[in-house]
């Protein structure tokens, strides 16, 4: 029996959900970890953000996933424009699936729904299907036992459309969402999608292509502005992932060579200039 799961590997965060009300959200960052059995025997296998990953026919590899990965050397994001070139894309999908599969699952067959930014959807819809359909892998998070995953079906949607359907199908949804034209603005980490749906006259809805699109403008604008201001103040080059991790703290602050830099005012200033508001 298959489990339907939705996974959105965004530029900033990975989001996942399953019908049994399981959800997951973590930074779309991964970092390789050298295997060291002696270290593990001494200090343990780590938490759920440390994962062994073994695609079928490949050698097992150890990775840090999400927030923990941002603090480690070699951290990467799947930020390639082409969906087929997203390094780590499948790894992060599997990490998300492992987080939302029903408890106790040892062998999980998945009907998967994934999202693409509107700007990539028309030209690259087939790429995630080709990469993920029939994909099998074994994952083991922290002290959990191994989980064998197999992706049986793949459906690709524009990311903003997924947000619309989630709102329209919610138990307390406003009926006007499916009876009148409705707009969605999806402010992401790197891009902002805008999407308009309208009734099709036959009881369904359809997207209005000419009123939908993508802006290459998102929350990364704020992060980059803060990083540049900090570099001006410290006269040092700063890793963008370190600045991002610092902004994710509450309150946002960065420790650099013994100094602690409060980032709240810089963040508010950058957000105001970008028109995106505070994170």
Backbone as JSON, one array per atom type, in Angstrom:
{
  "sequence": "XXXXXXXXXXXXXXXXXXXXXXXXXXXXXXXXXXXXXXXXXXXXXXXXXXXXXXXXXXXXXXXXXXXXXXXXXXXXXXXXXXXXXXXXXXXXXXXXXXXXXXXXXXXXXXXXXXXXXXXXXXXXXXXXXXXXXXXXXXXXXXXXXXXXXXXXXXXXXXXXXXXXXXXXXXXXXXXXXXXXXXXXXXXXXXXXXXXXXXXXXXXXXXXXXXXXXXXXXXXXXXXXXXXXXXXXXXXXXXXXXXXXXXXXXXXXXXXXXXXXXXXXXXXXXXXXXXXXXXX",
  "N": [[0.84, -1.2, 0.0], [0.53, 2.21, -0.85], [1.84, 5.32, 0.43], [0.74, 8.58, 0.28], [2.61, 11.44, -0.22], [3.62, 14.84, 0.06], [6.22, 16.85, -1.07], [8.25, 19.64, -0.99], [11.05, 20.85, -2.22], [12.48, 23.6, -1.65], [14.33, 26.65, -2.4], [15.16, 27.7, 0.0], [14.01, 26.21, 2.16], [12.96, 22.86, 2.97], [9.84, 21.4, 2.72], [7.36, 19.16, 3.91], [4.55, 16.93, 3.83], [2.03, 14.59, 4.92], [-0.94, 12.51, 4.62], [-1.64, 11.48, 7.16], [-1.35, 13.51, 8.93], [1.27, 14.14, 9.43], [4.03, 16.29, 9.36], [6.9, 18.08, 8.1], [9.65, 20.3, 8.28], [12.57, 21.81, 7.26], [15.81, 23.38, 6.88], [16.99, 23.7, 3.54], [19.57, 22.38, 3.22], [22.56, 20.51, 3.11], [25.25, 18.53, 4.37], [28.2, 16.68, 3.96], [29.37, 13.97, 6.02], [32.21, 12.51, 7.34], [32.44, 9.02, 7.79], [32.86, 7.44, 10.92], [33.4, 4.94, 12.89], [34.42, 4.52, 15.49], [34.13, 7.02, 16.67], [31.32, 7.22, 16.63], [30.64, 5.09, 18.33], [31.54, 6.09, 20.7], [30.28, 8.61, 21.07], [27.69, 8.3, 20.19], [24.96, 7.88, 17.77], [23.87, 10.24, 16.96], [21.34, 12.8, 16.27], [18.08, 13.13, 14.65], [18.76, 14.67, 12.52], [21.0, 13.7, 11.39], [21.98, 11.53, 8.95], [22.15, 8.39, 7.38], [22.43, 7.53, 4.01], [21.52, 5.62, 1.26], [21.19, 5.18, -1.93], [19.77, 2.87, -4.3], [22.08, 0.46, -5.34], [24.28, 2.01, -4.73], [27.0, 3.19, -2.63], [26.69, 3.44, 0.92], [26.25, 6.69, 2.36], [27.02, 9.32, 4.65], [25.27, 12.04, 6.03], [24.71, 15.36, 7.27], [21.68, 17.06, 7.83], [19.67, 19.9, 7.12], [19.3, 22.42, 9.67], [21.53, 21.74, 11.27], [23.38, 21.08, 9.32], [24.04, 23.54, 8.23], [25.96, 24.56, 9.9], [28.29, 23.27, 9.37], [31.38, 22.29, 7.7], [31.55, 22.19, 4.12], [28.87, 22.45, 3.55], [25.99, 22.54, 1.48], [23.56, 23.79, -0.92], [20.7, 22.87, -2.9], [20.75, 24.61, -5.4], [20.8, 24.94, -8.16], [19.67, 26.25, -11.29], [18.51, 24.53, -13.17], [16.37, 21.81, -12.82], [17.29, 19.22, -13.12], [19.91, 19.44, -12.42], [20.19, 19.86, -9.75], [22.08, 19.48, -7.16], [21.99, 17.15, -4.59], [19.23, 17.15, -4.46], [17.57, 14.8, -4.59], [18.47, 13.5, -2.31], [17.53, 15.26, -0.27], [14.78, 15.05, -0.7], [14.38, 12.37, 0.05], [15.13, 12.56, 2.74], [13.07, 14.16, 3.71], [10.86, 12.51, 3.22], [11.44, 10.37, 4.93], [10.99, 11.64, 7.31], [8.24, 11.99, 7.45], [6.93, 9.61, 7.04], [4.64, 7.01, 8.14], [4.84, 6.09, 11.62], [6.98, 3.4, 12.53], [7.22, 2.3, 10.04], [8.87, 0.16, 7.81], [9.3, -0.52, 5.2], [8.63, 1.63, 2.75], [6.38, 2.55, 0.32], [5.82, 5.12, -1.94], [3.58, 7.55, -3.17], [4.3, 10.35, -4.72], [4.13, 13.89, -4.5], [5.51, 16.74, -5.86], [6.88, 20.08, -5.95], [7.57, 22.81, -8.22], [9.15, 25.96, -8.9], [7.23, 28.51, -10.57], [8.6, 29.68, -12.71], [10.25, 27.67, -13.62], [8.6, 25.6, -14.17], [7.26, 25.15, -16.69], [9.33, 24.43, -18.49], [10.75, 22.44, -17.19], [9.26, 20.47, -15.99], [9.31, 17.72, -16.48], [11.74, 16.85, -15.51], [11.98, 16.34, -12.58], [10.23, 14.16, -12.45], [11.53, 12.23, -14.02], [13.85, 11.94, -12.53], [12.95, 10.97, -10.06], [10.93, 9.02, -10.29], [10.39, 5.67, -9.64], [12.61, 5.62, -8.06], [14.66, 4.24, -5.53], [15.77, 3.83, -2.2], [17.65, 3.41, 0.83], [17.34, 4.71, 4.03], [18.61, 5.96, 7.14], [17.98, 7.51, 10.05], [19.6, 9.12, 12.66], [19.24, 7.31, 15.61], [17.29, 5.69, 14.68], [15.87, 2.76, 13.04], [16.71, 1.23, 9.83], [15.07, 2.48, 6.9], [13.42, 1.5, 4.07], [12.78, 3.01, 1.05], [10.58, 3.51, -1.7], [9.69, 5.14, -4.62], [6.75, 5.26, -6.21], [4.94, 6.72, -7.79], [4.95, 9.94, -9.34], [3.95, 13.24, -9.14], [4.0, 16.47, -10.46], [3.69, 19.81, -9.51], [3.12, 23.37, -9.95], [4.6, 25.4, -7.46], [3.07, 27.47, -6.21], [0.51, 26.71, -6.89], [0.17, 24.45, -5.34], [0.01, 25.65, -2.81], [-2.42, 26.99, -3.12], [-4.29, 24.86, -3.47], [-4.01, 23.59, -1.01], [-5.13, 25.5, 0.68], [-7.72, 25.72, -0.4], [-8.78, 23.17, -0.04], [-8.86, 22.8, 2.65], [-10.54, 22.0, 5.75], [-11.94, 24.21, 6.85], [-12.18, 25.96, 4.74], [-12.72, 28.92, 2.8], [-15.56, 29.16, 0.8], [-15.49, 30.85, -1.39], [-13.02, 30.59, -2.54], [-13.09, 28.69, -4.54], [-15.16, 29.51, -6.11], [-14.88, 32.03, -7.08], [-12.47, 34.14, -8.8], [-9.2, 33.68, -7.56], [-6.23, 34.76, -5.96], [-2.78, 33.92, -5.41], [0.08, 34.67, -3.6], [3.26, 33.69, -3.28], [5.79, 34.03, -1.3], [8.98, 33.12, -1.41], [12.22, 31.76, -0.45], [14.17, 32.39, -2.34], [12.75, 33.09, -4.65], [9.67, 34.67, -5.76], [6.48, 33.62, -6.31], [3.54, 34.31, -8.21], [0.1, 33.7, -8.66], [-2.92, 32.99, -10.26], [-6.13, 31.67, -9.92], [-9.16, 30.56, -11.45], [-12.74, 29.94, -11.7], [-13.81, 27.25, -13.83], [-16.23, 27.05, -15.03], [-17.4, 24.58, -15.09], [-17.61, 23.43, -12.66], [-15.06, 23.14, -11.69], [-11.69, 24.41, -11.29], [-9.21, 26.53, -12.83], [-5.87, 27.5, -13.77], [-4.83, 30.86, -14.53], [-2.85, 31.56, -17.0], [-1.63, 33.87, -18.09], [-1.77, 35.64, -16.02], [-0.08, 34.78, -14.13], [3.1, 34.04, -12.69], [6.67, 34.48, -12.05], [8.93, 36.09, -9.84], [12.3, 36.95, -9.52], [13.03, 37.3, -6.71], [13.27, 37.3, -3.31], [13.41, 36.14, 0.11], [16.13, 35.81, 0.34], [17.2, 38.14, -0.52], [17.14, 39.79, 1.69], [18.9, 38.42, 3.42], [21.32, 38.58, 1.97], [21.71, 41.35, 1.9], [22.11, 41.9, 4.62], [24.43, 40.41, 5.05], [26.29, 41.76, 3.42], [26.36, 44.29, 4.67], [27.43, 43.53, 7.14], [29.94, 42.58, 6.35], [31.05, 44.98, 5.54], [31.26, 46.26, 8.02], [32.85, 44.56, 9.56], [35.04, 44.11, 8.0], [35.65, 41.66, 6.93], [35.32, 38.64, 5.03], [32.29, 36.86, 4.86], [30.67, 33.77, 5.31], [27.79, 33.01, 3.47], [25.95, 31.07, 4.4], [26.5, 30.96, 7.13], [25.66, 33.49, 7.94], [22.97, 33.28, 7.32], [22.19, 31.24, 9.09], [22.62, 32.61, 11.47], [20.68, 34.61, 11.29], [18.45, 33.09, 11.6], [18.27, 32.62, 14.28], [16.87, 33.46, 17.52], [17.13, 36.03, 19.63], [18.3, 37.34, 16.41], [21.73, 36.89, 15.8], [25.28, 37.07, 15.32], [28.27, 35.41, 15.96], [31.54, 36.34, 15.7], [34.86, 35.84, 15.55], [35.18, 36.19, 18.35], [33.6, 38.42, 18.83], [30.2, 39.47, 19.25], [27.65, 40.07, 17.08], [24.76, 41.84, 16.92], [21.92, 41.32, 14.97], [19.39, 42.23, 14.56], [18.52, 44.93, 13.98], [19.81, 45.39, 11.52], [18.59, 43.41, 10.0], [15.87, 44.21, 10.04], [16.1, 46.66, 8.74], [17.07, 45.89, 6.19], [14.97, 44.26, 5.37], [12.91, 46.13, 5.25], [13.81, 47.8, 3.15], [13.68, 46.01, 1.05], [11.02, 45.47, 0.81], [9.85, 43.2, 1.78], [9.29, 42.8, 4.45], [9.82, 41.74, 7.9], [11.41, 38.57, 8.62]],
  "CA": [[0.0, 0.0, 0.0], [1.33, 3.42, -0.97], [1.56, 6.5, 1.23], [0.86, 9.81, -0.49], [3.39, 12.47, 0.47], [3.96, 16.03, -0.71], [7.53, 17.37, -0.68], [8.67, 20.82, -1.74], [12.44, 21.21, -1.97], [12.63, 24.98, -2.06], [15.68, 27.2, -2.33], [15.5, 27.96, 1.38], [13.56, 25.18, 3.09], [12.24, 21.68, 2.52], [8.58, 21.2, 3.44], [6.74, 17.88, 3.57], [3.31, 16.61, 4.54], [1.4, 13.33, 4.58], [-2.33, 12.54, 5.06], [-1.82, 11.15, 8.58], [-1.07, 14.76, 9.66], [2.7, 14.3, 9.68], [4.65, 17.37, 8.61], [8.32, 18.31, 8.36], [10.2, 21.52, 7.71], [13.97, 22.01, 7.64], [16.58, 24.13, 5.9], [17.4, 22.91, 2.38], [21.02, 22.38, 3.3], [23.11, 19.22, 3.5], [26.7, 18.53, 4.5], [28.72, 15.32, 4.14], [30.03, 13.67, 7.3], [33.03, 11.3, 7.23], [32.05, 7.94, 8.69], [33.87, 7.13, 11.93], [32.72, 4.02, 13.8], [34.89, 4.74, 16.86], [33.47, 8.25, 17.13], [29.91, 6.9, 16.89], [30.55, 4.24, 19.52], [31.83, 6.91, 21.87], [29.37, 9.74, 21.24], [26.34, 7.97, 19.73], [24.66, 8.01, 16.35], [23.37, 11.58, 16.65], [19.9, 12.99, 16.22], [17.39, 12.84, 13.41], [19.33, 15.47, 11.44], [22.19, 12.98, 10.9], [21.29, 10.48, 8.19], [22.78, 7.53, 6.39], [21.64, 7.51, 2.76], [22.06, 4.65, 0.31], [20.38, 4.87, -3.11], [19.97, 1.5, -4.8], [23.3, 0.25, -6.11], [25.33, 2.95, -4.34], [27.61, 3.01, -1.32], [26.07, 4.32, 1.93], [26.91, 7.95, 2.67], [26.52, 9.94, 5.86], [25.04, 13.47, 5.82], [23.91, 16.2, 8.16], [20.58, 17.64, 7.08], [18.94, 21.01, 7.73], [19.98, 23.44, 10.46], [22.84, 21.25, 11.7], [24.29, 21.12, 8.17], [24.5, 24.91, 7.98], [27.08, 24.86, 10.79], [29.39, 22.35, 9.11], [32.11, 22.49, 6.44], [31.03, 21.47, 2.96], [27.42, 22.59, 3.42], [25.54, 22.89, 0.13], [22.14, 23.91, -1.23], [20.38, 22.47, -4.28], [20.31, 25.89, -5.95], [20.94, 25.05, -9.6], [18.44, 26.65, -11.97], [17.91, 23.36, -13.82], [15.96, 20.81, -11.83], [18.11, 18.01, -13.27], [21.26, 19.7, -11.93], [20.12, 20.2, -8.34], [22.88, 18.58, -6.34], [21.37, 16.88, -3.31], [17.77, 17.23, -4.51], [16.97, 13.51, -4.22], [18.82, 13.27, -0.9], [16.63, 16.02, 0.58], [13.46, 14.43, -0.82], [14.37, 11.17, 0.89], [15.15, 12.99, 4.14], [11.72, 14.62, 4.03], [9.97, 11.35, 3.26], [11.72, 9.63, 6.16], [10.44, 12.39, 8.44], [6.77, 12.01, 7.49], [6.34, 8.28, 6.89], [3.99, 6.55, 9.37], [5.76, 5.47, 12.59], [7.13, 1.97, 12.44], [7.35, 1.85, 8.65], [10.17, -0.4, 7.46], [9.37, -0.46, 3.75], [7.65, 2.64, 2.38], [6.11, 2.86, -1.08], [5.34, 6.49, -1.88], [3.05, 8.33, -4.29], [4.94, 11.61, -4.35], [3.79, 15.15, -5.15], [6.58, 17.71, -5.65], [6.61, 21.39, -6.52], [8.61, 23.56, -8.91], [8.8, 27.37, -9.11], [6.53, 28.73, -11.84], [9.54, 29.99, -13.77], [10.87, 26.44, -14.1], [7.6, 24.54, -14.35], [6.97, 24.83, -18.08], [10.45, 23.82, -19.2], [11.45, 21.4, -16.45], [8.34, 19.59, -15.26], [9.65, 16.31, -16.66], [13.0, 16.48, -14.85], [11.78, 15.64, -11.3], [9.61, 12.87, -12.7], [12.56, 11.31, -14.48], [14.83, 11.7, -11.47], [12.38, 10.37, -8.86], [10.04, 7.88, -10.54], [11.07, 4.39, -9.49], [13.79, 5.76, -7.18], [14.65, 3.46, -4.29], [16.91, 4.12, -1.32], [17.53, 3.08, 2.25], [17.8, 5.81, 4.87], [18.58, 5.7, 8.58], [18.16, 8.79, 10.75], [19.98, 9.01, 14.06], [19.18, 5.97, 16.19], [16.19, 4.93, 14.09], [16.24, 1.66, 12.19], [16.71, 1.56, 8.4], [13.8, 2.61, 6.21], [13.53, 1.32, 2.63], [11.82, 3.85, 0.34], [10.42, 3.36, -3.14], [8.76, 6.13, -5.15], [5.98, 4.57, -7.23], [4.32, 7.7, -8.67], [5.43, 11.32, -9.14], [3.15, 14.32, -9.71], [4.71, 17.74, -10.31], [2.8, 20.97, -9.55], [3.73, 24.66, -9.6], [4.56, 25.54, -6.0], [1.96, 28.31, -5.77], [-0.73, 25.94, -7.03], [0.06, 23.61, -4.15], [-0.49, 26.49, -1.72], [-3.84, 27.25, -3.36], [-5.07, 23.66, -3.2], [-3.99, 23.36, 0.44], [-6.11, 26.41, 1.29], [-9.06, 25.44, -0.91], [-9.26, 21.87, 0.43], [-8.88, 22.77, 4.12], [-11.91, 21.83, 6.26], [-12.59, 25.49, 7.1], [-11.87, 26.82, 3.59], [-13.71, 29.87, 2.31], [-16.1, 28.67, -0.48], [-15.16, 31.77, -2.48], [-11.77, 30.2, -3.17], [-13.35, 27.89, -5.75], [-16.3, 30.09, -6.83], [-14.47, 33.31, -7.63], [-11.03, 34.18, -9.03], [-8.41, 33.77, -6.33], [-4.81, 34.96, -6.2], [-1.82, 33.42, -4.43], [1.43, 35.23, -3.66], [4.1, 32.77, -2.51], [7.12, 34.63, -1.09], [9.91, 32.08, -1.03], [13.53, 32.2, -0.01], [14.88, 33.01, -3.46], [11.83, 33.59, -5.67], [8.28, 34.93, -5.38], [5.5, 33.21, -7.33], [2.17, 34.82, -8.12], [-0.69, 32.67, -9.32], [-4.35, 33.29, -10.23], [-7.03, 30.58, -10.29], [-10.53, 31.01, -11.72], [-13.67, 28.84, -11.99], [-13.8, 26.88, -15.24], [-17.6, 26.96, -15.53], [-17.87, 23.19, -15.05], [-17.45, 22.95, -11.3], [-13.65, 23.05, -11.32], [-10.91, 25.64, -11.38], [-8.06, 26.45, -13.74], [-4.97, 28.63, -13.6], [-4.78, 31.86, -15.59], [-1.41, 31.59, -17.28], [-1.14, 35.23, -18.35], [-1.77, 36.39, -14.77], [0.74, 34.02, -13.2], [4.5, 34.1, -13.05], [7.69, 34.38, -11.02], [9.89, 37.16, -9.68], [13.54, 36.49, -8.92], [13.13, 38.19, -5.56], [12.74, 36.6, -2.15], [14.03, 36.46, 1.4], [17.58, 35.84, 0.21], [17.56, 39.54, -0.68], [17.4, 40.3, 3.04], [20.12, 37.79, 3.92], [22.48, 39.12, 1.27], [21.91, 42.73, 2.33], [22.7, 41.85, 5.95], [25.81, 39.92, 4.93], [27.13, 42.82, 2.87], [26.56, 45.31, 5.7], [28.33, 42.97, 8.14], [31.28, 42.58, 5.79], [31.54, 46.36, 5.6], [31.56, 46.61, 9.4], [33.89, 43.71, 10.12], [36.16, 44.03, 7.05], [35.93, 40.23, 6.75], [34.38, 37.91, 4.2], [31.43, 36.02, 5.68], [29.97, 32.69, 4.62], [26.35, 33.28, 3.45], [25.2, 30.12, 5.23], [26.65, 31.36, 8.53], [24.78, 34.63, 8.17], [21.6, 32.76, 7.3], [21.96, 30.54, 10.36], [22.54, 33.62, 12.52], [19.38, 35.29, 11.18], [17.39, 32.16, 12.03], [18.23, 32.59, 15.74], [15.97, 34.41, 18.18], [17.23, 37.07, 18.61], [19.34, 37.07, 15.42], [23.05, 37.38, 16.19], [26.4, 36.35, 14.73], [29.53, 35.45, 16.7], [32.63, 36.38, 14.73], [36.17, 36.09, 16.16], [35.04, 36.67, 19.72], [32.6, 39.48, 18.93], [28.82, 39.1, 18.95], [27.0, 41.13, 16.32], [23.3, 41.76, 16.91], [21.5, 41.51, 13.58], [17.98, 42.61, 14.48], [18.32, 46.2, 13.28], [20.2, 45.22, 10.12], [17.56, 42.6, 9.34], [14.68, 45.04, 9.84], [16.42, 47.67, 7.74], [17.14, 45.23, 4.89], [13.62, 43.82, 5.02], [12.15, 47.31, 4.86], [14.23, 48.24, 1.83], [13.29, 45.02, 0.03], [9.55, 45.38, 0.73], [9.4, 41.87, 2.18], [8.97, 42.73, 5.87], [10.73, 40.9, 8.68], [11.18, 37.14, 8.51]],
  "C": [[0.88, 1.25, 0.0], [0.88, 4.49, 0.01], [1.74, 7.72, 0.35], [1.57, 10.86, 0.34], [3.65, 13.63, -0.48], [5.27, 16.57, -0.17], [7.87, 18.54, -1.6], [10.1, 21.15, -1.33], [12.65, 22.62, -2.51], [14.08, 25.43, -1.99], [16.11, 27.39, -0.88], [15.19, 26.81, 2.31], [12.91, 24.02, 2.34], [10.99, 21.56, 3.38], [7.97, 19.88, 2.99], [5.49, 17.67, 4.4], [2.77, 15.29, 4.04], [-0.01, 13.32, 5.17], [-2.55, 12.21, 6.53], [-1.36, 12.29, 9.48], [0.39, 14.88, 10.08], [3.23, 15.42, 8.79], [6.13, 17.47, 8.99], [8.73, 19.6, 7.67], [11.64, 21.68, 8.19], [14.69, 22.74, 6.51], [17.05, 23.22, 4.77], [18.92, 22.96, 2.25], [21.47, 20.97, 3.71], [24.63, 19.34, 3.54], [27.19, 17.11, 4.7], [29.43, 15.17, 5.46], [30.89, 12.43, 7.11], [32.58, 10.25, 8.24], [33.19, 7.62, 9.65], [33.21, 6.26, 13.0], [33.14, 4.24, 15.25], [34.23, 5.98, 17.47], [32.01, 7.96, 17.5], [29.74, 6.04, 18.13], [30.74, 5.04, 20.79], [30.73, 7.93, 22.15], [27.95, 9.46, 20.75], [26.12, 8.3, 18.27], [24.14, 9.38, 15.98], [21.86, 11.61, 16.58], [19.34, 12.72, 14.84], [17.91, 13.68, 12.24], [20.64, 14.88, 10.92], [21.7, 11.7, 10.24], [22.24, 9.72, 7.28], [21.86, 7.43, 5.18], [22.3, 6.58, 1.76], [21.07, 4.43, -0.83], [20.72, 3.47, -3.62], [21.23, 1.43, -5.66], [24.45, 1.15, -5.73], [25.88, 2.59, -2.96], [26.92, 3.93, -0.3], [26.92, 5.56, 2.19], [26.24, 8.58, 3.88], [26.43, 11.45, 5.65], [24.4, 14.08, 7.06], [22.88, 16.91, 7.3], [20.02, 18.83, 7.85], [19.83, 21.95, 8.52], [21.37, 23.0, 10.88], [23.85, 21.31, 10.56], [24.84, 22.51, 7.94], [25.74, 25.26, 8.81], [28.33, 24.07, 10.45], [30.09, 22.63, 7.78], [31.48, 21.67, 5.31], [29.54, 21.58, 2.78], [27.06, 23.09, 2.02], [24.03, 23.06, 0.1], [21.89, 23.41, -2.64], [19.86, 23.67, -5.07], [20.48, 26.01, -7.45], [19.61, 25.45, -10.23], [17.74, 25.46, -12.6], [17.59, 22.3, -12.78], [16.82, 19.56, -11.91], [19.5, 18.2, -12.72], [21.27, 20.04, -10.44], [20.86, 19.17, -7.51], [22.18, 18.4, -5.0], [19.86, 16.9, -3.31], [17.13, 15.92, -4.04], [17.27, 13.16, -2.77], [17.83, 13.99, 0.01], [15.19, 15.52, 0.48], [13.37, 13.21, 0.08], [14.39, 11.52, 2.38], [13.77, 13.44, 4.58], [10.75, 13.45, 4.13], [10.19, 10.54, 4.55], [11.11, 10.31, 7.37], [8.93, 12.29, 8.55], [6.13, 10.64, 7.25], [5.69, 7.83, 8.2], [4.98, 5.87, 10.31], [5.8, 3.95, 12.42], [7.27, 1.43, 11.03], [8.77, 1.35, 8.39], [10.4, -0.35, 5.96], [8.26, 0.47, 3.28], [7.56, 2.83, 0.88], [5.35, 4.18, -1.12], [4.77, 6.93, -3.22], [3.4, 9.78, -3.96], [4.41, 12.78, -5.18], [4.9, 16.14, -4.83], [6.23, 19.01, -6.36], [7.83, 21.96, -7.22], [8.2, 25.03, -8.95], [8.15, 27.55, -10.48], [7.49, 28.99, -12.99], [10.22, 28.77, -14.36], [9.86, 25.4, -14.53], [7.42, 24.16, -15.81], [8.08, 24.06, -18.76], [11.02, 22.6, -18.5], [10.54, 20.47, -15.66], [8.77, 18.13, -15.34], [10.87, 15.89, -15.85], [12.8, 15.8, -13.5], [11.12, 14.27, -11.49], [10.64, 11.83, -13.11], [13.55, 10.95, -13.38], [14.26, 10.84, -10.34], [11.53, 9.13, -9.12], [10.82, 6.57, -10.51], [12.29, 4.45, -8.6], [13.6, 4.93, -5.92], [15.91, 3.8, -3.5], [16.6, 3.62, 0.07], [18.1, 4.23, 3.06], [17.72, 5.38, 6.34], [18.92, 7.0, 9.29], [18.5, 8.54, 12.21], [19.99, 7.57, 14.54], [18.03, 5.14, 15.63], [16.73, 3.77, 13.26], [16.2, 2.06, 10.72], [15.3, 1.57, 7.83], [14.05, 2.48, 4.71], [12.41, 2.1, 1.95], [11.78, 3.48, -1.13], [9.37, 4.34, -3.62], [8.05, 5.52, -6.37], [5.35, 5.52, -8.24], [4.86, 9.08, -8.33], [4.5, 12.27, -9.87], [3.87, 15.63, -9.43], [3.7, 18.88, -10.48], [3.62, 22.26, -9.42], [3.57, 24.88, -8.11], [3.38, 26.37, -5.52], [0.63, 27.58, -5.9], [-0.92, 25.02, -5.84], [-0.46, 24.39, -2.96], [-1.97, 26.77, -1.88], [-4.68, 26.03, -3.0], [-5.11, 23.35, -1.7], [-5.02, 24.24, 1.13], [-7.53, 26.05, 0.87], [-9.63, 24.14, -0.36], [-9.27, 21.76, 1.95], [-10.32, 22.67, 4.62], [-12.66, 23.14, 6.47], [-12.38, 26.48, 5.96], [-13.04, 27.74, 3.25], [-14.24, 29.38, 0.97], [-15.75, 29.58, -1.66], [-13.87, 31.39, -3.19], [-11.98, 29.42, -4.46], [-14.5, 28.46, -6.58], [-15.95, 31.4, -7.51], [-12.97, 33.25, -7.95], [-10.28, 34.4, -7.72], [-6.94, 33.91, -6.68], [-3.96, 34.42, -5.07], [-0.5, 34.14, -4.66], [2.29, 34.39, -2.72], [5.5, 33.38, -2.42], [8.04, 33.54, -0.57], [11.26, 32.65, -0.63], [14.28, 32.93, -1.13], [13.95, 33.64, -4.48], [10.47, 33.88, -5.05], [7.38, 34.56, -6.55], [4.2, 33.96, -7.12], [1.32, 34.0, -9.08], [-2.17, 33.03, -9.18], [-5.13, 32.06, -10.71], [-8.42, 31.14, -10.52], [-11.43, 29.8, -11.96], [-13.67, 28.54, -13.48], [-15.19, 26.74, -15.84], [-18.18, 25.57, -15.49], [-17.65, 22.58, -13.67], [-16.02, 22.82, -10.84], [-12.98, 24.41, -11.38], [-9.74, 25.41, -12.33], [-7.16, 27.65, -13.51], [-5.07, 29.59, -14.79], [-3.31, 32.11, -15.89], [-0.88, 33.01, -17.43], [-1.14, 36.12, -17.11], [-0.94, 35.69, -13.7], [2.2, 34.09, -13.64], [5.41, 34.09, -11.84], [8.56, 35.62, -11.04], [11.14, 36.6, -9.02], [13.88, 37.4, -7.73], [12.5, 37.48, -4.37], [13.52, 36.97, -0.91], [15.55, 36.44, 1.35], [18.07, 37.27, 0.01], [17.91, 40.16, 0.67], [18.72, 39.74, 3.57], [21.36, 38.39, 3.28], [22.77, 40.56, 1.69], [22.56, 42.78, 3.71], [24.16, 41.42, 5.87], [26.74, 41.02, 4.41], [27.39, 43.92, 3.89], [27.53, 44.8, 6.78], [29.77, 42.94, 7.62], [31.88, 43.98, 5.81], [32.0, 46.72, 7.02], [32.74, 45.83, 9.96], [35.15, 43.67, 9.27], [36.61, 42.58, 6.87], [34.89, 39.63, 5.83], [33.59, 36.93, 5.07], [30.71, 34.99, 4.82], [28.46, 32.97, 4.64], [25.54, 32.33, 4.33], [25.34, 30.44, 6.72], [25.74, 32.54, 8.86], [23.33, 34.18, 8.2], [21.27, 32.06, 8.6], [21.82, 31.54, 11.51], [21.19, 34.34, 12.5], [18.23, 34.4, 11.63], [17.29, 32.07, 13.55], [17.24, 33.63, 16.27], [16.57, 34.81, 19.53], [18.36, 36.77, 17.62], [20.67, 37.69, 15.82], [24.12, 36.48, 15.58], [27.63, 36.52, 15.61], [30.67, 35.35, 15.69], [33.91, 36.8, 15.44], [36.04, 36.75, 17.53], [34.05, 37.79, 19.92], [31.22, 38.93, 18.6], [28.14, 40.29, 18.29], [25.49, 40.91, 16.34], [22.8, 42.14, 15.52], [20.07, 42.02, 13.44], [17.75, 43.88, 13.69], [18.7, 46.09, 11.81], [19.15, 44.43, 9.35], [16.31, 43.43, 9.05], [14.91, 46.08, 8.75], [16.43, 47.06, 6.34], [15.76, 44.78, 4.43], [12.76, 44.99, 4.57], [12.5, 47.79, 3.48], [13.75, 47.3, 0.73], [11.79, 44.95, -0.17], [8.99, 44.06, 1.18], [8.98, 41.79, 3.64], [9.92, 41.81, 6.57], [10.39, 39.44, 8.52], [10.33, 36.64, 9.64]]
}
